GROMACS .gro file of C-alpha atoms in nm:
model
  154
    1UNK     CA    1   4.350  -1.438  -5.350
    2UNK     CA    2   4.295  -1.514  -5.712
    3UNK     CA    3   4.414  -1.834  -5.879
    4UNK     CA    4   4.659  -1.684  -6.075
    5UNK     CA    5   4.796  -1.583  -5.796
    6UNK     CA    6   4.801  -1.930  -5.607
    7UNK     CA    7   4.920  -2.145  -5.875
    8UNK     CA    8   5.291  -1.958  -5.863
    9UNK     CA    9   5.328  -1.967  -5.496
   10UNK     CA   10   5.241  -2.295  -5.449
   11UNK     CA   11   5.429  -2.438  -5.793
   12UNK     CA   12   5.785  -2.257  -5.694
   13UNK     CA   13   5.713  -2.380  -5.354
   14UNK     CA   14   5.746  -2.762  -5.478
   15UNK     CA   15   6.033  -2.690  -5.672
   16UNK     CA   16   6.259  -2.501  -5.338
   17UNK     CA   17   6.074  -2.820  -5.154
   18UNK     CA   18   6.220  -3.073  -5.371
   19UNK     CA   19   6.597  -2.949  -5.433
   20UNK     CA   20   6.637  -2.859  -5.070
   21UNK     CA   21   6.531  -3.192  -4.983
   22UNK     CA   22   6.766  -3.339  -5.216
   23UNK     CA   23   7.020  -3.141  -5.050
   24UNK     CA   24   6.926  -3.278  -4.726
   25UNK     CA   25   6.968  -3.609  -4.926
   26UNK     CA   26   7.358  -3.524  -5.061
   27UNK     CA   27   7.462  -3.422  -4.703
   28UNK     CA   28   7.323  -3.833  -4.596
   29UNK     CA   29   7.500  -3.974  -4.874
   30UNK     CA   30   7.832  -3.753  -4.830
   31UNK     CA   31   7.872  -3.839  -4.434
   32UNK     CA   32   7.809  -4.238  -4.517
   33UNK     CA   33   8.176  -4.212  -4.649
   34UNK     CA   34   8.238  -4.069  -4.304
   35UNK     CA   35   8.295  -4.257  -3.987
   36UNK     CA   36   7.952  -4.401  -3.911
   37UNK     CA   37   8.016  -4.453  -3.513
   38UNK     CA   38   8.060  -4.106  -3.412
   39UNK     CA   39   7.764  -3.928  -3.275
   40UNK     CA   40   7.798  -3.625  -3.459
   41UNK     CA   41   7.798  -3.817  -3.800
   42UNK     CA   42   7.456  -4.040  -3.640
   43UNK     CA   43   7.313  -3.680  -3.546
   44UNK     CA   44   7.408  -3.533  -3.875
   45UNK     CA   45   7.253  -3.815  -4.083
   46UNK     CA   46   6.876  -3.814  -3.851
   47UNK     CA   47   6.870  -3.404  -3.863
   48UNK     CA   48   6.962  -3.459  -4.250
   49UNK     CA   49   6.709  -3.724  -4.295
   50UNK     CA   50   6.409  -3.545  -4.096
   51UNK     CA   51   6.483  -3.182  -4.308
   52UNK     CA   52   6.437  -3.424  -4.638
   53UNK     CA   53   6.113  -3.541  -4.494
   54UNK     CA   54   5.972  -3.195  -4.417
   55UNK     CA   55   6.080  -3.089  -4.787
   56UNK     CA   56   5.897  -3.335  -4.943
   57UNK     CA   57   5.589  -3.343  -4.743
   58UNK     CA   58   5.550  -2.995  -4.815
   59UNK     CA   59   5.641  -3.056  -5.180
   60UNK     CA   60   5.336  -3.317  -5.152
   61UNK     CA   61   5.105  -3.029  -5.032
   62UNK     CA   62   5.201  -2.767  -5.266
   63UNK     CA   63   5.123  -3.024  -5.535
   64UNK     CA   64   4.842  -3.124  -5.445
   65UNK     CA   65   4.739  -2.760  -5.396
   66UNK     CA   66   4.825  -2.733  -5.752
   67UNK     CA   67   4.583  -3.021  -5.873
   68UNK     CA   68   4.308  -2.906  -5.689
   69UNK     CA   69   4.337  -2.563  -5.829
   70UNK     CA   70   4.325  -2.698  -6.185
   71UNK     CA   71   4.069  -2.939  -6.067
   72UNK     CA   72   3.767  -2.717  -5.932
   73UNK     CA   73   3.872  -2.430  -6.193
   74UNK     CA   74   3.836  -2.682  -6.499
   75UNK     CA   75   3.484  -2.819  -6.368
   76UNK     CA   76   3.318  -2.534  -6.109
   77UNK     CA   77   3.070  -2.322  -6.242
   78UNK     CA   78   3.198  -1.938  -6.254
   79UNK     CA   79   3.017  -1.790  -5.967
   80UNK     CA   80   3.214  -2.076  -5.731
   81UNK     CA   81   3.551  -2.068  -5.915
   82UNK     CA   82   3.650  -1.784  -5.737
   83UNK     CA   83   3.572  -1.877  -5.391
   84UNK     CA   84   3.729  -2.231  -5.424
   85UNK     CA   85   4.093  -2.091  -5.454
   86UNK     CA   86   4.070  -1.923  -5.151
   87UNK     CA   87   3.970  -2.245  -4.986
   88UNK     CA   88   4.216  -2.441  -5.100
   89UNK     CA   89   4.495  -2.183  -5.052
   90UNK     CA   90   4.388  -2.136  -4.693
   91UNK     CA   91   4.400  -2.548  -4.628
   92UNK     CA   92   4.714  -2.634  -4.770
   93UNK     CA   93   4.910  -2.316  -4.774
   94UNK     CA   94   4.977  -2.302  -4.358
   95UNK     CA   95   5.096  -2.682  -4.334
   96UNK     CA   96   5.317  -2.651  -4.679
   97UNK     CA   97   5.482  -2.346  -4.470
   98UNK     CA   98   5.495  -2.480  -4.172
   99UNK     CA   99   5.591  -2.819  -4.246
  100UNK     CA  100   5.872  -2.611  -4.484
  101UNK     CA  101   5.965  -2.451  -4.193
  102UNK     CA  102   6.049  -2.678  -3.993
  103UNK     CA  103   6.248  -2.877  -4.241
  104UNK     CA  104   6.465  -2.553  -4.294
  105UNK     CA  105   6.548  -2.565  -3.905
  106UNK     CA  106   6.594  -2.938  -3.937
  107UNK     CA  107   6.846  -2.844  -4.237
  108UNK     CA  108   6.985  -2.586  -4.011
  109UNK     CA  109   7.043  -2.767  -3.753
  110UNK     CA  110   7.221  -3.054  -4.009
  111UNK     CA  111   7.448  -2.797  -4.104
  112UNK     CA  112   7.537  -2.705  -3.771
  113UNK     CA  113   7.615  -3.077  -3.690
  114UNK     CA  114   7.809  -3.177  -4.016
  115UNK     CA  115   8.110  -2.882  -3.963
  116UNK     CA  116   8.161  -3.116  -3.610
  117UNK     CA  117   8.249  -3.417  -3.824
  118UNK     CA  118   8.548  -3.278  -3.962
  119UNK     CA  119   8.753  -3.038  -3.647
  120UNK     CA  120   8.642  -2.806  -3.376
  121UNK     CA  121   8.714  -2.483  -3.633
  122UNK     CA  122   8.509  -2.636  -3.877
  123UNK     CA  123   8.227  -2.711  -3.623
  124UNK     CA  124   8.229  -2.389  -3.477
  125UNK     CA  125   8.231  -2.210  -3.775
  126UNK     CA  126   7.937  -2.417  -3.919
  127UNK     CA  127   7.730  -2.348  -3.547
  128UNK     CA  128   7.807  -1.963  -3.607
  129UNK     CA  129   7.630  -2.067  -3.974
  130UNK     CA  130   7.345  -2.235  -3.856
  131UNK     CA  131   7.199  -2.042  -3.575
  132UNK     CA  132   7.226  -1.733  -3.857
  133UNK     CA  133   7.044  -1.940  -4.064
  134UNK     CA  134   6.806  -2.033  -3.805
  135UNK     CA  135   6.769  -1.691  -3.637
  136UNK     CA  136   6.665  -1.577  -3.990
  137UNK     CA  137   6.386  -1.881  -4.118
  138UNK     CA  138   6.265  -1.786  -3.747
  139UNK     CA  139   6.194  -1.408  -3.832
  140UNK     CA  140   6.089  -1.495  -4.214
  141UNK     CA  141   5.854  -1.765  -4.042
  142UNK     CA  142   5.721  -1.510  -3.836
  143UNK     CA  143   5.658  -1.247  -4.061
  144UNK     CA  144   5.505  -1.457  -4.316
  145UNK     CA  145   5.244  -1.579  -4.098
  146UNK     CA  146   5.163  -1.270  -3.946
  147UNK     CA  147   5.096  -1.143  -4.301
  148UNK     CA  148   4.885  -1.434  -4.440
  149UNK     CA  149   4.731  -1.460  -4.109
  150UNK     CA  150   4.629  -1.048  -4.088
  151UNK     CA  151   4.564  -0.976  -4.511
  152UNK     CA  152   4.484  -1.261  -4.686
  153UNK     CA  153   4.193  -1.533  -4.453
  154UNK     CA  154   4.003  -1.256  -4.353
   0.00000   0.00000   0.00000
């Protein structure tokens, strides 16, 4: 993989990181106005919190994938500028994904819980919702590590 190729991925990576993680932070801040002793609204608000979490984290490693990047193509002589990439995509790429990943099921699953604050309709239309959206992230996970694992650490 070159390193123009890299530095896109892992930049619009950060950005979907950090707004869906400030989604997961909305959803907290809209259900505080909520009843806080039910146990879907306590459910709701740790699902929520842990989806934030994995957003950011991964927001953290596509950054930092970013800097390093810069870094060792700024002071690397040419012969190891192009190997270096490839490193660094191969040890922050798979835990920026997966750790993405699982904050999308967490934010799923948040999504799923917050329709059961409101009515029964309302919950059961948001469940229908979320295990769409989860049956999907689970075949886009899939396929996108089957292709990074089989064409691009070879």
């Amino acid at each position: 993989m070159e390193t123009y190729v890299i530095e896109p991925v892992f930049r619009n990576l950060a950005i979907i990181n950090v707004i869906l993680g400030g989604l997961g932070l909305v959803f907290i801040s809209s259900l505080f106005s909520k009843n806080k002793d039910s146990k879907h609204v306590q459910w709701t608000v740790i699902t929520s919190l842990v989806s934030s979490t994995c957003f950011f984290i991964s927001a953290i490693f596509s950054t930092s994938a970013i800097t390093y990047t810069y870094y060792y193509n700024s002071t690397s002589v040419y012969h190891m500028a192009r190997e270096i990439p490839e490193a660094i995509s191969a040890v922050f790429y798979f835990p920026s994904v997966t750790i993405f990943f699982i904050g999308f099921l967490f934010l799923s699953g948040s999504i799923g819980l917050y329709g059961w604050v409101f009515s029964r309709k309302v919950g059961i239309a948001s469940s229908i919702a979320a295990i769409a959206l989860f049956v999907t992230s689970l075949i886009m996970a899939i396929v996108t590590f089957l292709y990074f694992n089989f064409t691009q650490f070879k």
